[in-house]
Every structure is written in structure tokens, then in C-alpha cells.
Tab-separated table of C-alpha atoms in Angstrom:
chain	number	residue	atom	x	y	z
G	144	MET	CA	-63.229	7.962	13.864
G	145	ALA	CA	-60.388	7.617	11.389
G	146	THR	CA	-59.239	4.109	10.568
G	147	THR	CA	-55.771	2.959	9.661
G	148	LYS	CA	-54.677	0.145	7.422
G	149	LYS	CA	-51.462	-1.753	8.067
G	150	ALA	CA	-49.548	-2.567	4.871
G	151	THR	CA	-48.171	-6.103	4.705
G	152	ALA	CA	-45.911	-7.998	2.351
G	153	ALA	CA	-48.983	-9.835	1.010
G	154	THR	CA	-50.855	-6.690	0.012
G	155	ALA	CA	-49.836	-3.930	-2.343
G	156	PRO	CA	-49.528	-0.630	-0.426
G	157	ASN	CA	-51.813	2.262	-1.196
G	158	ALA	CA	-50.221	5.401	-2.578
G	159	SER	CA	-51.050	7.133	0.698
G	160	ASP	CA	-48.981	4.550	2.558
G	161	LEU	CA	-45.789	5.250	0.614
G	162	VAL	CA	-42.891	7.351	1.923
G	163	ASP	CA	-40.485	8.619	-0.712
G	164	ALA	CA	-36.944	7.348	0.008
G	165	GLU	CA	-35.398	7.680	-3.449
G	166	PRO	CA	-31.957	9.322	-3.582
G	167	THR	CA	-31.332	12.499	-5.527
G	168	LYS	CA	-28.692	12.926	-8.205
G	169	ASP	CA	-27.301	15.898	-6.313
G	170	LEU	CA	-26.336	13.533	-3.496
G	171	PHE	CA	-23.942	11.713	-5.841
G	172	ILE	CA	-22.828	14.689	-7.912
G	173	GLU	CA	-22.125	17.139	-5.114
G	174	MET	CA	-22.163	15.487	-1.686
G	175	LEU	CA	-20.333	12.175	-2.048
G	176	VAL	CA	-17.408	13.876	-3.791
G	177	LYS	CA	-16.833	15.954	-0.657
G	178	ASP	CA	-15.770	12.784	1.153
G	179	ILE	CA	-12.814	12.189	-1.147
G	180	THR	CA	-9.889	14.354	-2.208
G	181	LEU	CA	-8.488	14.483	-5.729
G	182	ILE	CA	-5.598	12.047	-5.455
G	183	PRO	CA	-7.681	9.209	-3.903
G	184	ALA	CA	-10.270	9.816	-6.656
G	185	ILE	CA	-7.624	9.288	-9.342
G	186	LYS	CA	-6.345	6.230	-7.465
G	187	ASP	CA	-9.878	4.775	-7.663
G	188	LEU	CA	-9.741	4.998	-11.464
G	189	VAL	CA	-6.307	3.338	-11.473
G	190	ASP	CA	-7.727	0.609	-9.218
G	191	ASN	CA	-10.312	-0.218	-11.897
G	192	SER	CA	-7.567	-0.641	-14.489
G	193	VAL	CA	-5.558	-2.825	-12.108
G	194	ASP	CA	-8.642	-5.005	-11.604
G	195	GLY	CA	-8.867	-5.283	-15.391
G	196	ALA	CA	-5.264	-6.474	-15.482
G	197	ARG	CA	-6.026	-9.056	-12.810
G	198	ALA	CA	-9.082	-10.318	-14.683
G	199	LEU	CA	-7.104	-10.510	-17.916
G	200	ARG	CA	-4.343	-12.570	-16.317
G	201	ALA	CA	-6.587	-14.692	-14.074
G	202	GLY	CA	-6.920	-17.545	-16.533
G	203	SER	CA	-3.353	-17.463	-17.831
G	204	THR	CA	-0.180	-19.161	-16.682
G	205	ALA	CA	1.242	-15.702	-15.898
G	206	LYS	CA	-1.590	-14.714	-13.547
G	207	ASN	CA	0.794	-13.081	-11.067
G	208	ARG	CA	2.656	-11.120	-13.762
G	209	TYR	CA	1.465	-8.033	-15.650
G	210	ASP	CA	4.245	-7.640	-18.200
G	211	GLY	CA	2.982	-5.845	-21.300
G	212	LEU	CA	0.018	-4.247	-19.507
G	213	GLU	CA	0.024	-0.475	-19.117
G	214	ILE	CA	-2.021	2.301	-17.500
G	215	ARG	CA	-1.396	5.775	-18.932
G	216	ILE	CA	-2.440	8.957	-17.128
G	217	ASP	CA	-2.341	12.481	-18.556
G	218	ALA	CA	-3.454	15.473	-16.533
G	219	ASP	CA	-3.139	19.194	-17.125
G	220	LYS	CA	-5.275	22.255	-16.511
G	221	LYS	CA	-7.386	21.523	-19.627
G	222	HIS	CA	-8.215	17.821	-19.321
G	223	PHE	CA	-7.728	14.489	-17.579
G	224	LYS	CA	-7.223	11.197	-19.397
G	225	ILE	CA	-6.588	7.638	-18.244
G	226	SER	CA	-6.250	4.748	-20.685
G	227	ASP	CA	-5.179	1.128	-20.404
G	228	ASN	CA	-4.807	-2.087	-22.377
G	229	CYS	CA	-6.165	-4.185	-19.527
G	230	GLY	CA	-9.043	-6.010	-21.201
G	231	GLY	CA	-11.868	-3.497	-21.411
G	232	ILE	CA	-15.394	-3.496	-19.963
G	233	PRO	CA	-17.783	-6.044	-21.555
G	234	ILE	CA	-20.900	-4.268	-22.806
G	235	ASP	CA	-23.274	-6.365	-20.685
G	236	VAL	CA	-21.307	-5.318	-17.592
G	237	ALA	CA	-21.509	-1.687	-18.730
G	238	ARG	CA	-25.262	-1.898	-19.298
G	239	ASN	CA	-26.195	-3.713	-16.113
G	240	TYR	CA	-23.548	-3.114	-13.476
G	241	ALA	CA	-20.567	-0.824	-14.062
G	242	PHE	CA	-22.435	2.481	-13.886
G	243	ARG	CA	-24.844	1.611	-11.098
G	244	PHE	CA	-24.477	3.670	-7.938
G	245	GLY	CA	-23.548	0.829	-5.659
G	246	ARG	CA	-22.824	-2.823	-6.417
G	247	PRO	CA	-26.022	-4.732	-7.252
G	248	LYS	CA	-26.509	-8.380	-6.425
G	249	GLY	CA	-25.462	-10.692	-9.203
G	250	MET	CA	-22.680	-8.456	-10.464
G	251	PRO	CA	-19.758	-10.667	-11.520
G	252	ARG	CA	-16.688	-10.063	-9.394
G	253	THR	CA	-13.051	-10.220	-10.319
G	254	PRO	CA	-11.564	-12.515	-7.653
G	255	HIS	CA	-9.055	-10.699	-5.428
G	256	SER	CA	-10.086	-7.346	-6.912
G	257	VAL	CA	-9.505	-3.873	-5.471
G	258	GLY	CA	-12.883	-2.378	-6.413
G	259	GLN	CA	-15.608	-3.351	-4.009
G	260	PHE	CA	-18.511	-0.968	-3.400
G	261	GLY	CA	-19.448	0.225	-6.897
G	262	VAL	CA	-18.974	3.892	-6.048
G	263	GLY	CA	-15.357	4.746	-6.916
G	264	MET	CA	-15.475	5.349	-10.694
G	265	LYS	CA	-18.627	7.488	-10.695
G	266	ARG	CA	-17.519	9.476	-7.656
G	267	ALA	CA	-14.115	10.086	-9.251
G	268	LEU	CA	-15.606	11.291	-12.543
G	269	PHE	CA	-18.001	13.665	-10.783
G	270	LYS	CA	-15.040	14.898	-8.713
G	271	LEU	CA	-13.022	15.705	-11.834
G	272	GLY	CA	-15.431	17.595	-14.067
G	273	THR	CA	-18.810	18.235	-15.663
G	274	LYS	CA	-18.405	16.018	-18.735
G	275	PHE	CA	-16.729	12.676	-19.387
G	276	SER	CA	-16.433	10.102	-22.131
G	277	ILE	CA	-15.603	6.405	-21.937
G	278	ASP	CA	-14.423	4.265	-24.841
G	279	SER	CA	-13.974	0.577	-24.034
G	280	THR	CA	-13.131	-2.470	-26.144
G	281	ALA	CA	-13.581	-5.941	-24.649
G	282	GLU	CA	-13.165	-9.383	-26.191
G	283	ARG	CA	-16.509	-9.387	-28.021
G	284	SER	CA	-17.911	-5.867	-27.653
G	285	TRP	CA	-17.159	-2.179	-27.876
G	286	PHE	CA	-18.990	0.880	-26.602
G	287	LYS	CA	-18.631	4.626	-26.336
G	288	LEU	CA	-20.367	6.677	-23.666
G	289	ASP	CA	-20.501	10.490	-23.532
G	290	VAL	CA	-22.028	12.100	-20.456
G	291	ASP	CA	-22.854	15.739	-19.821
G	292	VAL	CA	-23.327	15.683	-16.060
G	293	ASP	CA	-25.342	18.909	-15.891
G	294	ALA	CA	-27.752	17.698	-18.592
G	295	TRP	CA	-28.055	14.264	-16.948
G	296	ARG	CA	-28.819	15.962	-13.641
G	297	GLN	CA	-31.898	17.625	-15.150
G	298	ARG	CA	-33.441	14.386	-16.465
G	299	PRO	CA	-35.638	12.293	-14.141
G	300	GLU	CA	-34.144	9.043	-15.524
G	301	TRP	CA	-30.991	7.698	-13.895
G	302	GLN	CA	-29.702	5.833	-16.948
G	303	PHE	CA	-26.783	6.949	-19.082
G	304	VAL	CA	-27.234	6.536	-22.856
G	305	LEU	CA	-24.581	4.787	-24.954
G	306	THR	CA	-23.308	6.952	-27.789
G	307	ASP	CA	-22.385	3.949	-29.937
G	308	HIS	CA	-21.690	0.265	-29.466
G	309	ARG	CA	-21.015	-3.108	-31.070
G	310	ASP	CA	-22.372	-6.285	-29.499
G	311	ASN	CA	-21.262	-9.888	-29.709
G	312	GLU	CA	-18.569	-9.306	-32.318
G	313	PRO	CA	-14.939	-10.413	-31.918
G	314	GLN	CA	-12.780	-7.318	-31.383
G	315	ASN	CA	-9.155	-6.580	-32.216
G	316	THR	CA	-7.129	-8.030	-29.344
G	317	ALA	CA	-4.553	-5.241	-29.606
G	318	LYS	CA	-7.268	-2.652	-28.880
G	319	ARG	CA	-8.702	-4.286	-25.761
G	320	GLY	CA	-8.792	-1.694	-23.024
G	321	THR	CA	-10.537	1.411	-21.717
G	322	THR	CA	-9.992	5.129	-22.215
G	323	ILE	CA	-11.652	7.737	-19.996
G	324	VAL	CA	-11.439	11.449	-20.840
G	325	VAL	CA	-12.704	14.355	-18.737
G	326	PRO	CA	-12.476	17.438	-21.002
G	327	ASP	CA	-14.206	20.016	-18.774
G	328	LEU	CA	-12.501	20.074	-15.398
G	329	HIS	CA	-13.800	21.788	-12.312
G	330	ASP	CA	-11.822	24.989	-11.671
G	331	SER	CA	-10.334	23.639	-8.436
G	332	VAL	CA	-9.180	20.476	-10.238
G	333	ALA	CA	-7.618	22.415	-13.122
G	334	GLU	CA	-5.754	24.560	-10.590
G	335	GLN	CA	-4.326	21.526	-8.797
G	336	PHE	CA	-3.304	19.843	-12.060
G	337	SER	CA	-1.233	22.917	-12.947
G	338	LEU	CA	0.854	22.584	-9.770
G	339	GLU	CA	4.082	20.605	-10.078
G	340	ASN	CA	4.038	19.554	-6.437
G	341	PHE	CA	0.577	17.997	-6.966
G	342	LYS	CA	1.934	15.720	-9.685
G	343	THR	CA	4.919	14.850	-7.504
G	344	GLU	CA	2.572	13.806	-4.697
G	345	LEU	CA	0.339	11.883	-7.126
G	346	VAL	CA	3.334	9.909	-8.419
G	347	LYS	CA	4.455	9.132	-4.870
G	348	GLU	CA	1.027	7.907	-3.778
G	349	LEU	CA	0.482	5.802	-6.898
G	350	GLU	CA	3.933	4.224	-6.528
G	351	GLU	CA	3.147	3.353	-2.912
G	352	ALA	CA	-0.431	2.178	-3.497
G	353	HIS	CA	0.430	-0.140	-6.382
G	354	GLN	CA	4.019	-1.096	-5.606
G	355	GLU	CA	3.135	-4.807	-5.601
G	356	SER	CA	1.565	-4.577	-9.097
G	357	LEU	CA	4.438	-2.425	-10.382
G	358	ASP	CA	6.901	-4.956	-9.014
G	359	SER	CA	4.944	-7.652	-10.909
G	360	GLY	CA	5.495	-5.991	-14.282
G	361	LEU	CA	2.582	-3.530	-14.572
G	362	THR	CA	3.544	-0.196	-16.175
G	363	ILE	CA	1.895	3.020	-14.967
G	364	THR	CA	2.883	6.332	-16.546
G	365	LEU	CA	2.034	9.937	-15.716
G	366	SER	CA	2.547	12.335	-18.635
G	367	GLY	CA	4.628	9.638	-20.325
G	368	ILE	CA	7.012	9.110	-17.396
G	369	PRO	CA	6.911	5.582	-15.921
G	370	LEU	CA	6.388	5.206	-12.201
G	371	ARG	CA	9.210	3.474	-10.373
G	372	THR	CA	8.999	0.110	-8.700
G	373	ARG	CA	9.809	0.099	-5.005
G	374	PRO	CA	10.618	-3.471	-3.970
G	375	LEU	CA	9.611	-4.242	-0.397
G	376	THR	CA	12.585	-5.496	1.601
G	377	LEU	CA	13.835	-6.250	5.105
G	378	LEU	CA	17.383	-6.593	6.403
G	379	GLN	CA	18.617	-10.144	6.825
G	380	ALA	CA	21.991	-11.364	8.118
G	381	ASP	CA	23.436	-14.567	9.543
G	382	GLU	CA	22.359	-13.480	13.019
G	383	LEU	CA	19.387	-11.325	12.054
G	384	LYS	CA	16.214	-13.055	10.825
G	385	PRO	CA	12.987	-11.143	10.110
G	386	VAL	CA	9.501	-12.587	10.604
G	387	ALA	CA	7.706	-14.123	7.614
G	388	TYR	CA	4.483	-15.541	9.010
G	389	SER	CA	1.231	-16.748	7.426
G	390	ARG	CA	-2.243	-17.557	8.657
G	391	THR	CA	-5.695	-18.112	7.161
G	392	ILE	CA	-8.902	-16.736	8.669
G	393	HIS	CA	-12.026	-18.633	7.640
G	394	VAL	CA	-15.256	-16.640	7.459
G	395	LYS	CA	-18.234	-18.984	7.640
G	396	ASP	CA	-20.247	-19.200	4.411
G	397	LYS	CA	-18.163	-16.409	2.834
G	398	GLY	CA	-14.634	-17.687	2.217
G	399	ASP	CA	-11.092	-17.319	3.468
G	400	VAL	CA	-8.847	-14.352	4.154
G	401	ASN	CA	-5.182	-15.206	3.734
G	402	VAL	CA	-2.798	-13.116	5.806
G	403	ARG	CA	0.944	-12.767	5.395
G	404	ILE	CA	2.947	-10.764	7.976
G	405	TYR	CA	6.564	-9.611	7.692
G	406	VAL	CA	8.310	-7.848	10.584
G	407	GLY	CA	11.919	-6.725	10.953
G	408	VAL	CA	14.246	-3.801	10.418
G	409	GLY	CA	15.257	-1.636	7.491
G	410	LYS	CA	17.036	1.603	6.756
G	411	SER	CA	16.921	4.188	9.543
G	412	ASP	CA	14.187	6.605	8.457
G	413	PRO	CA	11.829	8.186	11.023
G	414	VAL	CA	9.227	8.910	8.321
G	415	ALA	CA	9.272	5.428	6.764
G	416	GLY	CA	9.206	3.486	10.042
G	417	GLY	CA	5.945	1.789	11.017
G	418	TRP	CA	3.368	-0.660	9.684
G	419	TYR	CA	2.247	-1.047	6.056
G	420	VAL	CA	-1.144	-2.669	5.444
G	421	PHE	CA	-2.173	-4.050	2.029
G	422	CYS	CA	-5.557	-5.391	0.913
G	423	ASN	CA	-5.543	-7.487	-2.281
G	424	GLY	CA	-2.189	-5.951	-3.193
G	425	ARG	CA	-3.323	-2.335	-2.687
G	426	LEU	CA	-1.574	-0.285	0.029
G	427	ILE	CA	-4.203	1.014	2.442
G	428	VAL	CA	-2.022	2.652	5.085
G	429	GLY	CA	1.716	3.182	4.910
G	430	ALA	CA	4.270	3.865	7.637
G	431	ASP	CA	1.508	3.861	10.254
G	432	GLN	CA	2.838	4.909	13.646
G	433	SER	CA	-0.466	5.185	15.498
G	434	ALA	CA	-2.428	3.196	18.039
G	435	VAL	CA	-4.405	1.658	15.144
G	436	THR	CA	-1.467	-0.662	14.446
G	437	GLY	CA	-0.501	-1.164	18.095
G	438	TRP	CA	1.882	1.687	18.899
G	439	GLY	CA	1.363	2.912	22.443
G	440	ASP	CA	-0.690	-0.159	23.341
G	441	THR	CA	0.590	-0.672	26.875
G	442	ALA	CA	-2.186	-3.152	27.639
G	443	GLU	CA	-0.952	-5.586	24.976
G	444	LYS	CA	2.716	-6.617	25.221
G	445	GLY	CA	3.654	-3.152	26.489
G	446	ILE	CA	4.279	-1.606	23.071
G	447	PRO	CA	5.579	1.987	23.446
G	448	ARG	CA	4.514	4.968	21.384
G	449	TYR	CA	6.450	5.370	18.161
G	450	HIS	CA	9.481	7.677	18.271
G	451	GLY	CA	12.777	8.132	16.449
G	452	GLN	CA	14.419	5.257	18.292
G	453	PHE	CA	12.251	2.902	16.219
G	454	SER	CA	13.045	4.478	12.840
G	455	ARG	CA	14.321	1.109	11.558
G	456	PHE	CA	11.109	-0.744	12.383
G	457	ARG	CA	9.218	-2.155	9.403
G	458	GLY	CA	6.065	-4.238	9.486
G	459	PHE	CA	4.118	-5.392	6.415
G	460	ILE	CA	0.697	-7.070	6.429
G	461	PHE	CA	-0.977	-8.478	3.324
G	462	PHE	CA	-4.676	-9.349	3.505
G	463	ASP	CA	-5.892	-11.263	0.465
G	464	ALA	CA	-9.374	-12.558	-0.267
G	465	ALA	CA	-11.341	-13.584	-3.339
G	466	ASP	CA	-14.247	-11.541	-1.951
G	467	PRO	CA	-12.958	-7.995	-1.263
G	468	LEU	CA	-15.869	-7.334	1.120
G	469	LEU	CA	-14.080	-9.545	3.657
G	470	LEU	CA	-11.090	-7.197	3.808
G	471	PRO	CA	-10.600	-4.591	6.574
G	472	TRP	CA	-10.597	-1.365	4.535
G	473	ASN	CA	-12.891	1.642	4.316
G	474	THR	CA	-14.867	2.632	1.212
G	475	MET	CA	-12.190	5.094	0.040
G	476	LYS	CA	-9.353	2.605	0.657
G	477	THR	CA	-7.571	5.248	2.737
G	478	GLY	CA	-7.796	3.580	6.131
G	479	ILE	CA	-8.396	0.427	8.136
G	480	ASP	CA	-11.798	-0.700	9.343
G	481	THR	CA	-10.765	-1.207	12.960
G	482	ASP	CA	-14.086	-2.899	13.750
G	483	SER	CA	-13.342	-5.711	11.300
G	484	PRO	CA	-13.048	-9.053	13.142
G	485	ARG	CA	-10.282	-10.025	10.712
G	486	PHE	CA	-8.224	-6.972	11.600
G	487	ARG	CA	-8.813	-7.381	15.337
G	488	ALA	CA	-7.566	-10.965	15.142
G	489	VAL	CA	-4.449	-9.997	13.193
G	490	ARG	CA	-3.699	-7.015	15.440
G	491	LEU	CA	-2.950	-9.481	18.269
G	492	ASP	CA	-0.357	-11.092	15.991
G	493	MET	CA	1.085	-7.669	15.175
G	494	THR	CA	1.808	-6.731	18.787
G	495	ARG	CA	3.203	-10.191	19.546
G	496	LEU	CA	5.539	-10.187	16.557
G	497	MET	CA	6.729	-6.576	16.931
G	498	ARG	CA	7.736	-6.903	20.595
G	499	PRO	CA	11.107	-8.643	19.939
G	500	VAL	CA	11.931	-6.054	17.267
G	501	ILE	CA	11.245	-3.270	19.784
G	502	ASP	CA	13.578	-5.004	22.270
G	503	PHE	CA	16.290	-5.250	19.618
G	504	LEU	CA	15.985	-1.581	18.644
G	505	ASN	CA	16.130	-0.541	22.318
G	506	LYS	CA	19.373	-2.483	22.745
G	507	LEU	CA	20.716	-1.095	19.479
G	508	ASP	CA	20.019	2.448	20.649
G	509	GLY	CA	21.689	1.690	23.992
G	510	GLU	CA	24.962	0.812	22.216
G	511	LYS	CA	25.493	4.478	21.334
G	512	ALA	CA	26.587	5.274	24.894
G	513	LYS	CA	28.734	2.158	25.247
G	514	TYR	CA	30.483	2.521	21.887
G	515	PRO	CA	30.670	6.266	21.124
G	516	ASP	CA	33.456	5.854	18.574
G	517	ASP	CA	32.866	2.344	17.209
G	518	ASP	CA	30.136	0.018	16.046
G	519	GLY	CA	28.812	-2.142	18.843
G	520	PRO	CA	28.077	-5.836	18.215
G	521	LEU	CA	24.432	-5.202	17.243
G	522	GLN	CA	25.316	-2.310	14.954
G	523	THR	CA	27.917	-4.555	13.329
G	524	VAL	CA	25.214	-7.155	12.677
G	525	VAL	CA	22.922	-4.502	11.155
G	526	ARG	CA	25.700	-3.243	8.874
G	527	SER	CA	26.321	-6.797	7.686
G	528	GLY	CA	22.659	-7.245	6.728
G	529	LYS	CA	21.426	-7.306	3.142
G	530	ASP	CA	18.110	-6.037	1.784
G	531	VAL	CA	16.027	-9.103	0.894
G	532	ARG	CA	12.685	-8.950	-0.935
G	533	LEU	CA	9.759	-10.041	1.197
G	534	SER	CA	8.849	-12.738	-1.324
G	535	GLU	CA	12.308	-14.274	-0.906
G	536	LEU	CA	12.326	-14.455	2.894
G	537	PRO	CA	12.052	-17.968	4.351
G	538	ASP	CA	9.182	-18.750	6.714
G	539	ASN	CA	10.027	-17.699	10.254
G	540	ASP	CA	7.513	-17.052	13.041
G	541	LYS	CA	9.793	-15.095	15.395
G	542	PHE	CA	12.268	-12.247	14.970
G	543	LEU	CA	15.769	-13.553	15.706
G	544	TRP	CA	18.715	-11.400	16.784
G	545	PRO	CA	21.971	-12.002	18.706
G	546	LYS	CA	21.651	-11.427	22.420
G	547	PRO	CA	24.728	-9.503	23.662
G	548	THR	CA	27.101	-11.521	25.851
G	549	PRO	CA	28.407	-9.828	28.999
G	550	ALA	CA	31.929	-8.409	28.741
G	551	PRO	CA	34.598	-10.592	30.397
G	552	LYS	CA	35.788	-9.417	33.769
G	553	SER	CA	39.276	-7.949	33.978
G	554	SER	CA	41.936	-10.324	35.273
G	555	GLY	CA	43.341	-7.525	37.430
G	556	ASP	CA	46.675	-7.133	35.595
G	557	ALA	CA	45.309	-5.204	32.560
G	558	THR	CA	45.314	-1.416	32.133
G	559	VAL	CA	43.118	0.650	29.827
G	560	ILE	CA	44.923	3.022	27.446
G	561	LYS	CA	43.060	5.970	25.946
G	562	TYR	CA	44.372	8.488	23.444
G	563	SER	CA	43.154	10.438	20.439
G	564	ARG	CA	44.644	11.062	17.022
G	565	PRO	CA	43.383	12.778	13.828
G	566	THR	CA	40.472	10.865	12.321
G	567	ASN	CA	41.988	10.669	8.838
G	568	LYS	CA	45.145	9.065	10.240
G	569	ILE	CA	43.139	6.522	12.250
G	570	LYS	CA	41.136	5.620	9.133
G	571	ALA	CA	44.358	5.140	7.174
G	572	VAL	CA	45.803	2.824	9.825
G	573	LYS	CA	42.490	0.960	10.138
G	574	ALA	CA	42.517	0.263	6.395
G	575	ALA	CA	46.190	-0.724	6.377
G	576	ILE	CA	45.893	-3.324	9.138
G	577	GLY	CA	42.351	-4.479	8.358
G	578	ALA	CA	40.865	-3.373	11.687
G	579	ARG	CA	37.094	-3.016	12.023
G	580	SER	CA	37.010	-0.599	14.966
G	581	ASN	CA	39.082	2.082	16.666
G	582	LYS	CA	39.533	-0.252	19.620
G	583	GLU	CA	41.049	-2.873	17.325
G	584	VAL	CA	43.358	-0.219	15.830
G	585	GLY	CA	44.699	0.562	19.314
G	586	GLU	CA	45.183	-3.096	20.256
G	587	LYS	CA	46.912	-4.049	17.011
G	588	THR	CA	49.216	-1.044	16.891
G	589	PHE	CA	50.211	-1.637	20.530
G	590	ASP	CA	50.940	-5.328	19.812
G	591	TYR	CA	52.925	-4.348	16.718
G	592	TYR	CA	55.092	-1.894	18.662
G	593	PHE	CA	55.536	-4.314	21.549
G	594	GLN	CA	56.736	-7.116	19.280
G	595	ALA	CA	58.995	-4.802	17.247
G	596	GLU	CA	60.574	-2.737	20.008
G	597	CYS	CA	60.280	-4.882	23.131
G	598	ASP	CA	61.420	-8.037	21.377
G	599	GLY	CA	58.228	-9.796	22.339
G	600	ASP	CA	59.498	-10.194	25.899
G	601	GLY	CA	56.725	-9.683	28.425
């Protein structure tokens, strides 16, 4: 009768007890890259440079400013290159952590960083081409790494081999930074890089993803052309006050997640309306109009589905944590982890805070029928509003807007007069007498005639 032996932690297993569970290089080279498209792959490389900028500024008095720091991207059908002056990769980090497939325990973290799982850079490089080189200068080290992916695939060892390096030597401060070059692009990548609309979309997504860093002085260029800053704003007026609300979620034994929520109205734009969710300053989803952010959630505050009537709605959520693993994002930073307890808690705030804005926009839309030729009172308030940066909005935990007062009842001795005249003439009269609406034009011109021709005698 055959006997079996149970392996335990106290005894070394026999070779016959072992089951091979090692990964293959093909899994990383060919399979993982299928889960990410080209633009998110490039954004992962930019994220690493942004983290470098954060680490470089962390100990300075200008830790929230990135003036003088730059990320340069060049891409054409022959090569891809990204370089920065954001501090470089220390050689001990390169040797022990940066090129591991996954984030090992003990790896030093940049507080409030964007990188989190230790997959993005390698996945992006494999996505781009079959060879890559990295040249990085840190404060006291420099290294160069050249990798032929096909040759590395054939070797049983998983390590990359440094081409050259200098250890524990002060380096030129002006040269601190990292340059990555991919000279041999995959055919599909080279084809996309040759398309002008691809670069247009890349610029748009980078501007959106890193608008907070760009607004804080970071320069990002594509083919020498700087990306534009897009300040985040909401309309504010004397009678129109957007939400600017903060809360902190404590995660036992792990740290805090600070949350800042802004809700209000902006320019009428059906495409731009919705929720914007940021994690450690990186846009994760923009203009979200789905049930993920509460739209169509009739069970909670009766929030309707998104449609054009809500094209002015804007909601912004900023999750910030020293440990990025506490944030509600997926591994590709292209969506929200809806199972995250932090996101579930904040989603209740989202539906509560957006409800008054929905009510306001419903009333605003209803004015169109009541005031076909003029601005109604709510539209007048909107037109008087000014775009205010989110960072400049005062704390306010509820959206405030003027509730319309009912029209006074007629005294019984008044008669309505209606007539039409050419629009250009009405505009000229409106400007001449300082009227704000067509109704006011009619009232003032009638009063003028009455006083001039009827001698003011009622």
C-alpha cells in the first residue's frame, strides 16, 4: 500500500511534493500588455516622472509646486522617448525594486505617489517595443540599462544586467533625471504614432490626467509643444454657492484618506458634465455620467439618469493618501474600484451633495418655457457667476441657490401688452435705456411715452 507524507512548515518538502507555480516571461511580455492600450501605457511612464517630481519636492518649502521640472515626450514611427529632470532613480532602488514585476515588501514609497503596483513601467515598455534603454542620474548614483526583450526572454534568469553605473558618488545636480528610449517599436505602435489624431488624443488625455500637476507648475511637452493647463473651476455668484466639502476616512493600522468634494455648475457642455474623480492628483475618471458615480440611482436621493438637462453639472472628488494602496482605483488607473469601502462611503456623500444641484438645474431648465425671450431669474444668476478655481472656493457643505419667489397676483386693473419688433431695433433700445430684458424694454418705453405724451396724468 502506498504511503503519503504531509509536508509541513517545519520540514523541508521533498522534490516530489513540489508543484511548479513560477510565472513565465511570456505572461509579462505578451499577455499583460493586452490589458492596456497604448495611451494608458504612456501615461504610466509619465506617472513615474510625476512621482519623481513629488519625491524631489517633498522635503522642500515648495513641495506643492513643480516650477522648473519638466517631462519631455517624443514619439514618431521610428522611436519613443521620455525624459525628465525629476530626480532620477537611485541605483539601489533600480537594483532591488524598480524592475521587479510587482512591488516587493520593503520597497520605499514616495508618499502620495501615483505608482502603486510595480507593474506599470515594465508593462508599458513591453507594450511599446522589443528593445529599450534607461539612463538615470540620481543624487549619488548613475546607471545605464539596455534591454533586448527577445534575448532576455530566452534566458532562464529574470534579472536585467546594468550596462554601466556609478555608485555612491555625488552627481551633477543639473543632470538629475531619467531618460527612457524605445528604438524598436512594435509595428502597431509605430502605425499609431504616425497618426495625427493619436497625438491629439494623447495630448488631451495627458492634460486631463495631470491637470493638477500642470496647474502647479509642472511642464509636460509632446514633440516640443507644452501641454496646456486646465484650471478646475465652478461658477460662483452672490446667490450661487458651490459645495466645497472635506472629510477624512481613517483606515485602521494603515493611515488616513483625505477627501475633498466640490459640487456645482459650470459651462453648459453635455460632454463635460458629470463627476471627475482624482486619486493623489491623478484623474482616474472624467465627466462620468454613469451609475458608478450615482446617476440613475433612484434608491438613493432619487438621482435621475444623466441627460442634456444636466450639462452644467460638475462634481470633483479628490482622494489623497500617503499610501496609494488605500485609494479606490484599478491597476491601470482607468477606473474606480467600486468595491473599495472608501469609495462606497464617499458615494453616499456624492448623491447627497448633488441632489440640490439637480433641483436647481431642473428649475433652470423650466425657465425656458416661462421666459422664451428673456433670461429668467435663475438664468440671470448663472450669467452673473464667475469661474472660481476650486482651491479658492470657501468651505461650504451645501449647494446654495436662490429659490424663485411666486409672481405677484394682478391687482385687476392691469392689462398685458404684447407686440413684436425687429430684434436689432430691440437690442438698440435695450442698450440705450439700460434694460436687461425685453420685458423691461416694453415697460420703460411705455412709461417714457406715457410721461411725454400723456403729461403724466393717469
